[in-house]
Tab-separated table of C-alpha atoms in Angstrom:
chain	number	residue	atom	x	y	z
H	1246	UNK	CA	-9.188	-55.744	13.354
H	1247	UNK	CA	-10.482	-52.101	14.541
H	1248	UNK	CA	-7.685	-51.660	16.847
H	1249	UNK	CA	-3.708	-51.643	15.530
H	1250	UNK	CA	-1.964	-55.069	16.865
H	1251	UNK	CA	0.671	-52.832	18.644
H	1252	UNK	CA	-1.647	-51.207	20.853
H	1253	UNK	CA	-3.585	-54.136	21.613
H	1254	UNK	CA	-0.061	-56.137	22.585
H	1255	UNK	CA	0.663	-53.229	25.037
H	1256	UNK	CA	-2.871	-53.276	26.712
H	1257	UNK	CA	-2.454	-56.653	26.925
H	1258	UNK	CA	1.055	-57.378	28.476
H	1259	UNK	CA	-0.070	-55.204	31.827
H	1260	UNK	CA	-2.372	-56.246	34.691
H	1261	UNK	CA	-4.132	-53.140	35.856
H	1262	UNK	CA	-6.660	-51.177	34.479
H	1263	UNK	CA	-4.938	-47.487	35.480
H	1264	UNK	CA	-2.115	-48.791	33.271
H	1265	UNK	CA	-4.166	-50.022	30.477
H	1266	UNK	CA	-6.325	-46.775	29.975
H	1267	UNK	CA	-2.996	-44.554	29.877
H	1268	UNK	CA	-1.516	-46.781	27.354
H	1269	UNK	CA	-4.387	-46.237	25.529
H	1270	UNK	CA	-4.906	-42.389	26.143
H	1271	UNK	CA	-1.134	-42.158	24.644
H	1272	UNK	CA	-1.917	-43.735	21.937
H	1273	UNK	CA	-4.825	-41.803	21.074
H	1274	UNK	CA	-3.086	-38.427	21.702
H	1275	UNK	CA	0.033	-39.395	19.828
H	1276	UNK	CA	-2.591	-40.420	16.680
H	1277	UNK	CA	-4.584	-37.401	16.976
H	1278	UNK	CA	-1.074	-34.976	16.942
H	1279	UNK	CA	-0.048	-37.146	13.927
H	1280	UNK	CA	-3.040	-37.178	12.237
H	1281	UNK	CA	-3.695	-33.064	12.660
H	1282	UNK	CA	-6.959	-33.713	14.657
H	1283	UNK	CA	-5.753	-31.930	17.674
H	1284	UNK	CA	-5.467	-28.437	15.967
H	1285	UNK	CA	-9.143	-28.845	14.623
H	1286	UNK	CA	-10.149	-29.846	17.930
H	1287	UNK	CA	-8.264	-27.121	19.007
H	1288	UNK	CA	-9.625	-24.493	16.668
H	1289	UNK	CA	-13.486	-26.055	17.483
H	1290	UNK	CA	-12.600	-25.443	21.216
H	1291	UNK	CA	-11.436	-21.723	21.174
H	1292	UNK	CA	-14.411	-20.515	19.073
H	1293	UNK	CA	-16.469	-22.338	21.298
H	1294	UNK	CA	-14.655	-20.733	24.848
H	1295	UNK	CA	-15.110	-17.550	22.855
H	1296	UNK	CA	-18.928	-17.546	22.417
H	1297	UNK	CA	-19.658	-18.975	25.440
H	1298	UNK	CA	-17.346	-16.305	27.064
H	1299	UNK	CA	-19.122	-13.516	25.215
H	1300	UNK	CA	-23.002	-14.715	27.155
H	1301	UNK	CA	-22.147	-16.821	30.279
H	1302	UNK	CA	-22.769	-14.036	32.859
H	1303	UNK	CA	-26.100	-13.280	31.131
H	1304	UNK	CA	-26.813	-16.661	31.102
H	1305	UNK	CA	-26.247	-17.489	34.601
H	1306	UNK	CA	-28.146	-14.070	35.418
H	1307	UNK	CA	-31.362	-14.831	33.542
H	1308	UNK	CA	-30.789	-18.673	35.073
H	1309	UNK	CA	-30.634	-17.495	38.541
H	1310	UNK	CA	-33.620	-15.143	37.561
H	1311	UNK	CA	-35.614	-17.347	36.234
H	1312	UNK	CA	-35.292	-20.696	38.462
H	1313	UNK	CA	-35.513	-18.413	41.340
H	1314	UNK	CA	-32.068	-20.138	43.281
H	1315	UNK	CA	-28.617	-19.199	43.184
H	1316	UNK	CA	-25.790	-20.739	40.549
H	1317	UNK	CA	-24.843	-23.702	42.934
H	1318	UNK	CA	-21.276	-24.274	42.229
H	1319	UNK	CA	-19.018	-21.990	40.231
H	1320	UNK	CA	-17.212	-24.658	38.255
H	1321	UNK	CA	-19.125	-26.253	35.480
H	1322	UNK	CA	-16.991	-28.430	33.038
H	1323	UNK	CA	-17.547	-28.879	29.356
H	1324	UNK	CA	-15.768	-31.530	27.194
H	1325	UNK	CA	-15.950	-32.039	23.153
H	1326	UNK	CA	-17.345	-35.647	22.244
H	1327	UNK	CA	-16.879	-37.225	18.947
H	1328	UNK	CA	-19.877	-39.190	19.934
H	1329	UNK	CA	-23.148	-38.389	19.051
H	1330	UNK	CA	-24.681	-38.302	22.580
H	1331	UNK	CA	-24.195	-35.493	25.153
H	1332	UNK	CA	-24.173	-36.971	28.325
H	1333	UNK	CA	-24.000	-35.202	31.646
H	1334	UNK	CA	-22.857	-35.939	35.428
H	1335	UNK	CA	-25.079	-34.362	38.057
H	1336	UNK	CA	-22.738	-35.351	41.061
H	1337	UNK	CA	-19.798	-33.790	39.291
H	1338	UNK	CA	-20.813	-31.165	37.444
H	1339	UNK	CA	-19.926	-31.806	34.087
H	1340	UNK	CA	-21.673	-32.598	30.545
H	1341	UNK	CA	-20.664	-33.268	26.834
H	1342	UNK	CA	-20.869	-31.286	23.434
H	1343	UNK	CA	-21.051	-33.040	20.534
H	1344	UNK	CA	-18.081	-31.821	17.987
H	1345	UNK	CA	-19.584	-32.200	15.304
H	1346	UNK	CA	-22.471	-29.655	15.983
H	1347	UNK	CA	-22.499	-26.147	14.478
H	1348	UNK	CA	-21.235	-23.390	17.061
H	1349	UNK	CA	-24.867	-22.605	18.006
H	1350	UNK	CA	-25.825	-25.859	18.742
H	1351	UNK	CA	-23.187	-26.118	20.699
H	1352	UNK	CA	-23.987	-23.022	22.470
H	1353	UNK	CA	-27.788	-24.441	23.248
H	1354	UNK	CA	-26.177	-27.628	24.095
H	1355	UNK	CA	-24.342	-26.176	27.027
H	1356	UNK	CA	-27.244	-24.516	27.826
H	1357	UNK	CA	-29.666	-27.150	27.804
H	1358	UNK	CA	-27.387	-29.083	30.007
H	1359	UNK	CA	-26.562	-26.522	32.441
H	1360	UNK	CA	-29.928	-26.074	32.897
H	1361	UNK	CA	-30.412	-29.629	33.599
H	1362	UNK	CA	-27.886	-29.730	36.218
H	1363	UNK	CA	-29.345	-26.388	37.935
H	1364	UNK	CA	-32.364	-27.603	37.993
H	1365	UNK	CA	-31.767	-31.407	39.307
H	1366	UNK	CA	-29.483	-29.608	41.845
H	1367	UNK	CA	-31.959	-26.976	42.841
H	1368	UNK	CA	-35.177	-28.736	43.029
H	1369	UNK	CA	-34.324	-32.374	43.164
H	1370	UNK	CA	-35.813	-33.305	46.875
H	1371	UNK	CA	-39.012	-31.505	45.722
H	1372	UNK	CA	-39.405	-33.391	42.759
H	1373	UNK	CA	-38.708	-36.440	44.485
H	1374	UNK	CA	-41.627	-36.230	47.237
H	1375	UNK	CA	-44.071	-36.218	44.256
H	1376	UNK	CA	-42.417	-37.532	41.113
H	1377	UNK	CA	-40.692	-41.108	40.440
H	1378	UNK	CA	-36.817	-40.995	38.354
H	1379	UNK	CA	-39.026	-41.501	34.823
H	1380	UNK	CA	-41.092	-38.201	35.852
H	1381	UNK	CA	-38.380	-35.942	36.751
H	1382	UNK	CA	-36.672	-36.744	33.950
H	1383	UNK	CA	-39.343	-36.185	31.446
H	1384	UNK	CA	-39.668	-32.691	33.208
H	1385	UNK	CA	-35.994	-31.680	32.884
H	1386	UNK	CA	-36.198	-32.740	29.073
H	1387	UNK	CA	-39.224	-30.861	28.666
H	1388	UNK	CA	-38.428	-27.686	30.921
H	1389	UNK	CA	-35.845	-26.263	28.307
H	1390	UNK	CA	-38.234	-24.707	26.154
H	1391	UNK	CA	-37.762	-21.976	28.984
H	1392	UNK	CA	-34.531	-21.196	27.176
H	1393	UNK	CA	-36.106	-20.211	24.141
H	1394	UNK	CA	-38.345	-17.592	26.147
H	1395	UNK	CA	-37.514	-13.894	26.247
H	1396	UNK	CA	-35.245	-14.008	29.622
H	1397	UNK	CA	-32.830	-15.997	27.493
H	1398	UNK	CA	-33.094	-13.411	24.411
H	1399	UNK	CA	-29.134	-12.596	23.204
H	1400	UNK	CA	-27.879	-15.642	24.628
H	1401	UNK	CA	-28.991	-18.646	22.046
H	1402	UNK	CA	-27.980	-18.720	18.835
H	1403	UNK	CA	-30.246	-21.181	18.082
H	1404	UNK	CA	-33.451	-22.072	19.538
H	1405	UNK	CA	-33.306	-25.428	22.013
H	1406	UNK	CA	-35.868	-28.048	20.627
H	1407	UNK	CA	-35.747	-30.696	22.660
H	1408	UNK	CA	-37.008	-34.028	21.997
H	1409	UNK	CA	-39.702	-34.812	19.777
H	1410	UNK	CA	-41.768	-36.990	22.407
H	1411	UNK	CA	-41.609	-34.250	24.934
H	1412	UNK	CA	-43.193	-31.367	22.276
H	1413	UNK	CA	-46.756	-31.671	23.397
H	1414	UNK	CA	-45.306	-31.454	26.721
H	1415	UNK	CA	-43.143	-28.628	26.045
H	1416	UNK	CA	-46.333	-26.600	24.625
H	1417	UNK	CA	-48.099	-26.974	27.895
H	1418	UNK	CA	-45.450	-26.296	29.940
H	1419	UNK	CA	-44.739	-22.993	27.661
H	1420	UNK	CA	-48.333	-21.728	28.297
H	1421	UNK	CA	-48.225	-22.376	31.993
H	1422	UNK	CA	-44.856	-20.655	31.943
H	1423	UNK	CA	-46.606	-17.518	30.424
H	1424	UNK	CA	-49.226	-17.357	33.150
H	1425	UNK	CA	-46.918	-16.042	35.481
H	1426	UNK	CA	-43.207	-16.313	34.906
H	1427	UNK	CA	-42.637	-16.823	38.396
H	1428	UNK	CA	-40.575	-20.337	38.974
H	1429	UNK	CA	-42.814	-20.731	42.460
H	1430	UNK	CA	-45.627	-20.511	41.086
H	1431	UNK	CA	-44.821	-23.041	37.824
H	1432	UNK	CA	-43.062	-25.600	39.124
H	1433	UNK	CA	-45.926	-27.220	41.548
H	1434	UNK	CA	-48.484	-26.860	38.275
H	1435	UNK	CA	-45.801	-28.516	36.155
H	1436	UNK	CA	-45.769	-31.368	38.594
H	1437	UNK	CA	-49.564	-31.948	38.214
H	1438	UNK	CA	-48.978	-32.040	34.348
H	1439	UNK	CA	-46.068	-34.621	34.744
H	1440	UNK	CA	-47.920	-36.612	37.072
């Protein structure tokens, strides 16, 4: 009933899964270039490559800065989602932006989840010899209220909230933060917190 009967014929009449998701991609591409989506999504996309292009080498400058590591890889890959969740792959380097977002949420969204993927990257096998899965990823949520602190001044265009259950959290961790700005020095503290 969702799906048009055509479609659902062709998925059906072949074996293999490659060949099913194609048919499928096709048929999404051909409905999107009917329907005009693909020059909103197109428009959405440029403005969005053209503000990120504007702060990305102060961003990765202040992230480098402030997590105290080098940028580990020099390809980081955005995609628009439709859906309302912005997931994120740590083994390959890429993460979602919801669509539907203003431009400066979208902006702190690849932020936020660049950050994530820095961080997990950088300081994963420390995290691990003292905090379980749950813990570290309470942390990462948590730890982007660095972005909203003056090394990331210019680059936001709107402040990164986080998640509701992590704001007491996010307090602490912003006042520990403040005691030294030095990475080093936070990160085993923040541990204690977390654990």
């Amino acid at each position: 009933d969702k799906y048009p009967k055509n479609l659902l014929d062709k998925v059906q009449a072949v074996d293999n899964y490659k060949e099913a998701k194609q048919i499928v991609i096709n048929f999404l591409k051909n409905d999107a270039i009917n329907s005009g989506k693909v020059s909103i999504i197109e428009e959405e996309l440029k403005a969005l490559k053209s503000s990120w292009r504007a702060r990305e080498n102060h961003f990765f400058i202040a992230l480098e800065e402030v997590l105290e590591k080098p940028i580990y890889t020099e390809n980081f890959s955005g995609y628009l989602t439709t859906f309302f969740k912005c997931p994120y792959s740590e083994k390959e380097n890429w993460f979602m932006i919801n669509f539907w977002s203003s431009l400066p949420e979208q902006i702190t969204t690849v932020t936020h989840e660049i950050l994530h993927l820095q961080f997990l990257h950088q300081y994963r096998l420390i995290l691990e010899k003292s905090l379980n899965e749950e813990k570290i990823e309470i942390l990462k949520e948590a730890l982007t209220f660095i972005l909203n602190e003056k090394e990331f001044y210019g680059i936001l265009l709107k402040q990164d909230k986080g998640y509701e259950e992590h704001s007491v959290l996010r307090e602490k961790l912003k006042n520990l933060w403040r005691e030294s700005r030095k990475f080093n020095l936070f990160l085993p503290k923040a541990i204690k917190i977390i654990r």
